Structure formats: structure tokens, C-alpha cells
């Protein structure tokens, strides 16, 4: 009987220590989240996107959405360097329902003839995604292929 009451006291002491450590941190986080709710109240979806991604990114996405019709297709290329930041994923998400054909990294595409064979005929546009917060670049398919040929990938 004595051992069980001692064990119960130990458990209660450990619980009290856990609460003493966790509650202030939880309160700070809740207060911070509450402040963000108050600060961002009434914000439009566009304003929220500008705050999260930057004005340049949002403007570029809106321009691409105006150019490529919702039932259109485009070729998506990762124009960023070695580190994968997720730029192509965000661009594809932001341009939905437009169909993306992902060709990979710009540096790994190979010559222009190979790229032309991999591009679907329905995709008139090429979108080059850069870093996660960098604005994507839109260009017509023939200009993109011509640029590959000029740089020696023809």
C-alpha cells in the first residue's frame, strides 16, 4: 500500500513538472497565433499570397494564369540550381487546373532536338520555375527551343 501511494506521488510530481515546463510555452505559442489572427483579419486571399510569397511571384503567377487558358497545357522546367526548393511544385499548384508536363532541371535537359521530342504538341508555353519565392518565367515554346539551340544545345 505504501509503495503504491509513493508511486502515485512520483507520477503526480512528474506530471506537475511536465505542466510547469509545457504550459508557458503553449501559452506563448497560442498568444502568437492569436496575434497573427488579429493582424491578418480581413486580408484578401491575394494580400495573403503577397505576404507569403512576395509581390513579384504573385504578379508572375497571375500573368501566366491570364496567358494560359484553364484547359491549356504547359511545359514546366526547374530553372533552379542544385538545391531542390520546391519551386516547380508551388508553380504547378498555383497554375492548376492547367496541365503541366514536367521535363526536369534546365541544366539537365540536353540538346534542343531531344527537348522538342519530349514536349507535347498541346503545350504552347514553357514555364521555368525558379526558387520557391522567385517569380516563374513564361515564354513561348519556340522561343525556349530557339534559346537552347543558340546556347549550343541544338
XYZ file of N, CA and C in Angstrom:
462
model
N 0.824 -1.186 0.000
C 0.000 0.000 0.000
C 0.867 1.248 0.000
N 1.917 1.248 0.828
C 2.795 2.404 0.925
C 3.510 2.657 -0.393
N 3.917 1.541 -1.078
C 4.630 1.686 -2.349
C 3.736 2.314 -3.417
N 2.466 1.931 -3.450
C 1.581 2.474 -4.477
C 1.313 3.962 -4.242
N 1.201 4.400 -2.987
C 0.989 5.824 -2.751
C 2.250 6.627 -3.072
N 3.404 6.030 -2.840
C 4.652 6.695 -3.201
C 4.803 6.804 -4.721
N 4.425 5.739 -5.394
C 4.457 5.743 -6.859
C 3.480 6.782 -7.410
N 2.295 6.879 -6.820
C 1.313 7.871 -7.252
C 1.849 9.289 -7.023
N 2.520 9.498 -5.889
C 3.113 10.808 -5.623
C 4.187 11.151 -6.643
N 4.998 10.169 -7.022
C 6.047 10.372 -8.026
C 5.431 10.728 -9.381
N 4.382 10.015 -9.732
C 3.698 10.284 -11.003
C 3.119 11.693 -11.000
N 2.495 12.085 -9.894
C 1.933 13.435 -9.803
C 3.028 14.501 -9.861
N 4.154 14.239 -9.221
C 5.271 15.187 -9.264
C 5.794 15.341 -10.693
N 5.947 14.234 -11.406
C 6.409 14.287 -12.801
C 5.404 15.026 -13.684
N 4.127 14.789 -13.445
C 3.089 15.487 -14.197
C 3.149 16.998 -13.931
N 3.357 17.368 -12.669
C 3.455 18.784 -12.325
C 4.659 19.436 -12.997
N 5.781 18.742 -13.041
C 6.976 19.266 -13.723
C 6.702 19.435 -15.217
N 6.078 18.430 -15.806
C 5.749 18.498 -17.241
C 4.845 19.698 -17.524
N 3.838 19.897 -16.713
C 2.921 21.023 -16.900
C 3.639 22.357 -16.705
N 4.533 22.419 -15.720
C 5.259 23.670 -15.467
C 6.147 24.039 -16.644
N 6.663 23.042 -17.329
C 7.523 23.301 -18.484
C 6.683 23.586 -19.738
N 5.621 22.824 -19.944
C 4.862 22.900 -21.194
C 3.886 24.068 -21.259
N 3.243 24.414 -20.168
C 2.197 25.432 -20.224
C 2.694 26.819 -20.638
N 3.793 27.321 -20.114
C 4.230 28.648 -20.588
C 4.537 28.676 -22.082
N 5.155 27.617 -22.561
C 5.466 27.541 -23.990
C 4.185 27.486 -24.822
N 3.225 26.686 -24.373
C 1.949 26.587 -25.088
C 1.214 27.924 -25.067
N 1.268 28.613 -23.949
C 0.613 29.920 -23.852
C 1.253 30.924 -24.806
N 2.595 30.949 -24.865
C 3.289 31.874 -25.780
C 2.902 31.588 -27.228
N 2.856 30.314 -27.582
C 2.508 29.963 -28.958
C 1.065 30.348 -29.269
N 0.154 30.083 -28.348
C -1.250 30.447 -28.562
C -1.412 31.952 -28.693
N -0.703 32.699 -27.857
C -0.777 34.157 -27.939
C -0.240 34.650 -29.278
N 0.836 34.049 -29.744
C 1.417 34.433 -31.031
C 0.432 34.147 -32.163
N -0.171 32.965 -32.153
C -1.143 32.619 -33.193
C -2.351 33.555 -33.138
N -2.784 33.883 -31.929
C -3.899 34.817 -31.779
C -3.562 36.190 -32.342
N -2.319 36.643 -32.122
C -1.887 37.924 -32.665
C -1.906 37.901 -34.191
N -1.472 36.772 -34.782
C -1.497 36.665 -36.241
C -2.933 36.705 -36.766
N -3.858 36.091 -36.055
C -5.262 36.146 -36.478
C -5.787 37.579 -36.465
N -5.465 38.318 -35.439
C -5.907 39.703 -35.333
C -5.236 40.553 -36.413
N -3.926 40.374 -36.578
C -3.176 41.171 -37.549
C -3.666 40.943 -38.971
N -3.990 39.698 -39.304
C -4.342 39.356 -40.681
C -5.844 39.339 -40.942
N -6.644 39.743 -39.963
C -8.100 39.732 -40.129
C -8.494 40.662 -41.281
N -9.352 40.179 -42.144
C -9.838 40.989 -43.257
C -8.923 40.993 -44.468
N -7.841 40.255 -44.394
C -6.895 40.196 -45.507
C -7.503 39.397 -46.656
N -7.365 39.899 -47.870
C -7.867 39.174 -49.032
C -6.922 38.015 -49.356
N -7.399 37.020 -50.099
C -6.507 35.928 -50.478
C -5.259 36.423 -51.227
N -5.418 37.421 -52.086
C -4.263 37.957 -52.816
C -3.256 38.602 -51.857
N -3.751 39.373 -50.901
C -2.858 40.007 -49.922
C -2.108 38.951 -49.102
N -2.797 37.875 -48.761
C -2.157 36.792 -48.010
C -1.049 36.144 -48.852
N -1.329 35.937 -50.127
C -0.320 35.328 -51.006
C 0.882 36.253 -51.180
N 0.631 37.559 -51.322
C 1.734 38.519 -51.447
C 2.581 38.498 -50.180
N 1.936 38.444 -49.024
C 2.679 38.402 -47.760
C 3.520 37.134 -47.669
N 2.983 36.004 -48.144
C 3.693 34.734 -48.023
C 4.746 34.509 -49.106
N 4.462 34.895 -50.343
C 5.347 34.581 -51.458
C 6.048 35.785 -52.065
N 5.556 36.979 -51.816
C 6.146 38.177 -52.399
C 5.342 38.662 -53.596
N 5.385 39.959 -53.821
C 4.598 40.571 -54.893
C 5.042 40.093 -56.274
N 6.345 39.937 -56.477
C 6.842 39.505 -57.782
C 6.326 38.133 -58.174
N 6.326 37.211 -57.236
C 5.846 35.853 -57.501
C 4.353 35.881 -57.836
N 3.577 36.596 -57.039
C 2.128 36.639 -57.243
C 1.797 37.291 -58.587
N 2.474 38.372 -58.936
C 2.241 39.031 -60.229
C 2.567 38.096 -61.386
N 3.690 37.381 -61.291
C 4.080 36.464 -62.366
C 3.052 35.342 -62.525
N 2.588 34.777 -61.428
C 1.589 33.705 -61.499
C 0.292 34.227 -62.118
N -0.128 35.414 -61.723
C -1.360 35.975 -62.283
C -1.234 36.229 -63.780
N -0.067 36.701 -64.203
C 0.160 36.926 -65.637
C 0.126 35.604 -66.411
N 0.749 34.579 -65.858
C 0.739 33.268 -66.521
C -0.685 32.724 -66.569
N -1.447 32.886 -65.502
C -2.836 32.409 -65.477
C -3.695 33.137 -66.510
N -3.386 34.408 -66.769
C -4.122 35.153 -67.809
C -3.712 34.683 -69.203
N -2.475 34.252 -69.357
C -1.960 33.870 -70.673
C -2.362 32.454 -71.068
N -2.181 31.494 -70.174
C -2.500 30.094 -70.474
C -3.940 29.831 -70.036
N -4.797 29.379 -70.946
C -6.195 29.136 -70.564
C -6.301 27.997 -69.541
N -7.379 27.982 -68.764
C -7.525 26.954 -67.735
C -7.476 25.521 -68.267
N -7.894 25.313 -69.517
C -7.833 23.961 -70.079
C -6.552 23.745 -70.893
N -5.611 24.678 -70.796
C -4.364 24.598 -71.551
C -3.309 23.749 -70.868
N -2.223 23.542 -71.600
C -1.099 22.763 -71.093
C 0.172 23.588 -71.245
N 1.144 23.281 -70.420
C 2.431 23.958 -70.493
C 3.528 22.996 -70.069
N 4.737 23.320 -70.491
C 5.907 22.552 -70.078
C 6.495 23.245 -68.861
N 6.738 22.482 -67.820
C 7.288 23.019 -66.579
C 8.729 22.557 -66.436
N 9.610 23.518 -66.202
C 11.041 23.221 -66.071
C 11.554 23.833 -64.783
N 12.387 23.091 -64.096
C 13.019 23.587 -62.874
C 14.260 24.370 -63.275
N 14.203 25.675 -63.133
C 15.320 26.517 -63.520
C 16.272 26.809 -62.387
N 16.011 26.237 -61.221
C 16.854 26.496 -60.055
C 18.092 25.614 -60.104
N 19.090 25.968 -59.349
C 20.358 25.244 -59.332
C 20.274 23.872 -58.711
N 21.264 23.526 -57.932
C 21.395 22.191 -57.379
C 20.378 21.868 -56.287
N 20.029 22.851 -55.475
C 19.174 22.595 -54.331
C 17.715 22.578 -54.772
N 16.988 21.540 -54.384
C 15.558 21.473 -54.659
C 14.823 22.279 -53.611
N 14.139 23.315 -54.016
C 13.396 24.139 -53.077
C 11.901 23.942 -53.190
N 11.439 23.212 -54.155
C 10.002 23.019 -54.310
C 9.341 24.035 -55.211
N 10.122 24.875 -55.884
C 9.551 25.883 -56.777
C 8.613 25.299 -57.818
N 9.011 24.224 -58.527
C 8.102 23.656 -59.530
C 6.788 23.142 -58.934
N 6.844 22.638 -57.721
C 5.625 22.129 -57.090
C 4.652 23.272 -56.813
N 5.178 24.395 -56.269
C 4.312 25.537 -55.994
C 3.759 26.134 -57.270
N 4.593 26.233 -58.305
C 4.119 26.798 -59.580
C 3.020 25.914 -60.158
N 3.226 24.612 -60.155
C 2.203 23.696 -60.676
C 0.902 23.842 -59.890
N 1.009 23.916 -58.573
C -0.172 24.092 -57.724
C -0.885 25.409 -58.059
N -0.123 26.488 -58.178
C -0.713 27.801 -58.413
C -1.305 27.949 -59.811
N -0.859 27.145 -60.753
C -1.381 27.235 -62.117
C -2.484 26.219 -62.408
N -2.831 25.390 -61.447
C -3.910 24.418 -61.651
C -5.190 25.172 -61.993
N -6.017 24.668 -62.867
C -6.116 23.323 -63.435
C -5.342 23.125 -64.734
N -4.510 24.077 -65.110
C -3.713 23.922 -66.322
C -2.810 22.696 -66.173
N -2.643 21.947 -67.263
C -1.866 20.703 -67.215
C -0.378 20.989 -67.393
N 0.415 20.474 -66.492
C 1.863 20.657 -66.556
C 2.519 19.371 -67.023
N 3.496 19.524 -67.917
C 4.354 18.408 -68.317
C 5.745 18.767 -67.816
N 6.180 18.062 -66.788
C 7.457 18.387 -66.143
C 8.600 17.711 -66.890
N 9.589 18.518 -67.322
C 10.734 17.968 -68.053
C 11.996 17.868 -67.213
N 11.996 18.376 -65.991
C 13.166 18.273 -65.130
C 13.910 19.584 -65.010
N 15.186 19.460 -64.633
C 16.018 20.645 -64.421
C 16.516 21.200 -65.747
N 16.597 22.493 -65.829
C 17.072 23.182 -67.025
C 18.473 22.719 -67.399
N 19.319 22.567 -66.410
C 20.709 22.175 -66.667
C 20.824 20.753 -67.207
N 19.792 19.918 -67.003
C 19.859 18.512 -67.406
C 19.047 18.198 -68.658
N 18.518 19.202 -69.347
C 17.605 18.944 -70.460
C 18.274 18.319 -71.680
N 19.501 18.650 -71.930
C 20.169 18.130 -73.127
C 19.970 19.060 -74.309
N 20.092 18.495 -75.512
C 20.031 19.339 -76.709
C 18.597 19.681 -77.097
N 18.468 20.663 -77.990
C 17.161 21.186 -78.376
C 16.299 20.135 -79.070
N 16.895 19.282 -79.876
C 16.124 18.247 -80.582
C 15.490 17.274 -79.592
N 16.253 16.893 -78.604
C 15.733 15.982 -77.571
C 14.588 16.640 -76.804
N 14.743 17.911 -76.468
C 13.706 18.643 -75.738
C 12.450 18.753 -76.595
N 12.586 19.069 -77.887
C 11.426 19.177 -78.776
C 10.648 17.860 -78.832
N 11.359 16.738 -78.879
C 10.693 15.430 -78.922
C 9.919 15.148 -77.642
N 10.402 15.648 -76.521
C 9.749 15.388 -75.234
C 8.566 16.313 -74.960
N 8.484 17.425 -75.682
C 7.410 18.389 -75.455
C 6.134 17.944 -76.159
N 5.022 17.904 -75.443
C 3.758 17.571 -76.123
C 3.327 18.722 -77.031
N 2.693 18.384 -78.140
C 2.272 19.407 -79.099
C 1.268 20.388 -78.494
N 0.466 19.918 -77.542
C -0.562 20.779 -76.937
C 0.036 21.867 -76.055
N 1.269 21.704 -75.646
C 1.908 22.683 -74.750
C 2.572 23.776 -75.570
N 1.917 24.906 -75.665
C 2.445 26.039 -76.434
C 3.394 26.887 -75.603
N 3.324 26.736 -74.273
C 4.069 27.589 -73.372
C 5.059 26.791 -72.530
N 6.121 27.467 -72.124
C 7.112 26.897 -71.210
C 7.150 27.808 -69.983
N 7.065 27.187 -68.810
C 7.166 27.924 -67.553
C 8.409 27.412 -66.834
N 9.312 28.336 -66.545
C 10.535 27.980 -65.832
C 10.370 28.424 -64.384
N 10.265 27.429 -63.504
C 10.143 27.711 -62.078
C 11.536 27.901 -61.515
N 11.655 28.868 -60.647
C 12.956 29.112 -60.029
C 12.831 28.795 -58.548
N 13.484 29.496 -57.676
C 13.379 29.215 -56.251
C 11.935 29.359 -55.774
N 11.658 28.886 -54.588
C 10.304 28.875 -54.056
C 9.642 30.247 -54.098
N 10.374 31.317 -53.808
C 9.776 32.651 -53.768
C 10.164 33.502 -54.973
N 10.896 32.944 -55.911
C 11.291 33.683 -57.102
C 10.182 33.582 -58.157
N 9.902 34.671 -58.855
C 8.847 34.625 -59.875
C 9.203 33.653 -60.998
N 8.249 32.834 -61.424
C 8.500 31.960 -62.568
C 8.556 32.769 -63.858
N 9.181 32.196 -64.869
C 9.336 32.866 -66.163
C 8.480 32.128 -67.190
N 7.713 32.888 -67.960
C 6.867 32.325 -69.016
C 7.448 32.703 -70.360
N 7.532 31.722 -71.255
C 7.943 32.037 -72.627
C 7.269 31.068 -73.587
N 7.156 31.512 -74.827
C 6.571 30.636 -75.834
C 7.540 29.506 -76.128
N 6.975 28.385 -76.456
C 7.740 27.160 -76.684
C 8.840 27.347 -77.729
N 8.513 27.973 -78.873
C 9.511 28.124 -79.935
C 10.675 29.011 -79.494
N 10.394 30.039 -78.663
C 11.476 30.901 -78.168
C 12.390 30.135 -77.219
N 11.799 29.268 -76.405
C 12.590 28.467 -75.477
C 13.514 27.519 -76.251
N 12.951 26.837 -77.254
C 13.765 25.897 -78.045
C 14.841 26.649 -78.818
N 14.503 27.805 -79.372
C 15.490 28.608 -80.086
C 16.612 29.013 -79.141
N 16.281 29.374 -77.913
C 17.303 29.713 -76.926
C 18.219 28.539 -76.625
N 17.660 27.325 -76.560
C 18.501 26.128 -76.358
C 19.442 25.933 -77.541
N 18.921 26.129 -78.757
C 19.757 25.964 -79.957
C 20.895 26.991 -79.967
N 20.589 28.223 -79.604
C 21.589 29.292 -79.627
C 22.682 29.084 -78.589
N 22.339 28.469 -77.479
C 23.366 28.253 -76.458
C 24.205 27.016 -76.740
N 23.925 26.377 -77.862
C 24.758 25.254 -78.268
C 24.138 23.901 -77.968
N 22.872 23.867 -77.629
C 22.229 22.582 -77.339
C 21.418 22.089 -78.502
N 21.725 22.519 -79.742
C 20.941 22.162 -80.907
C 21.494 21.012 -81.603
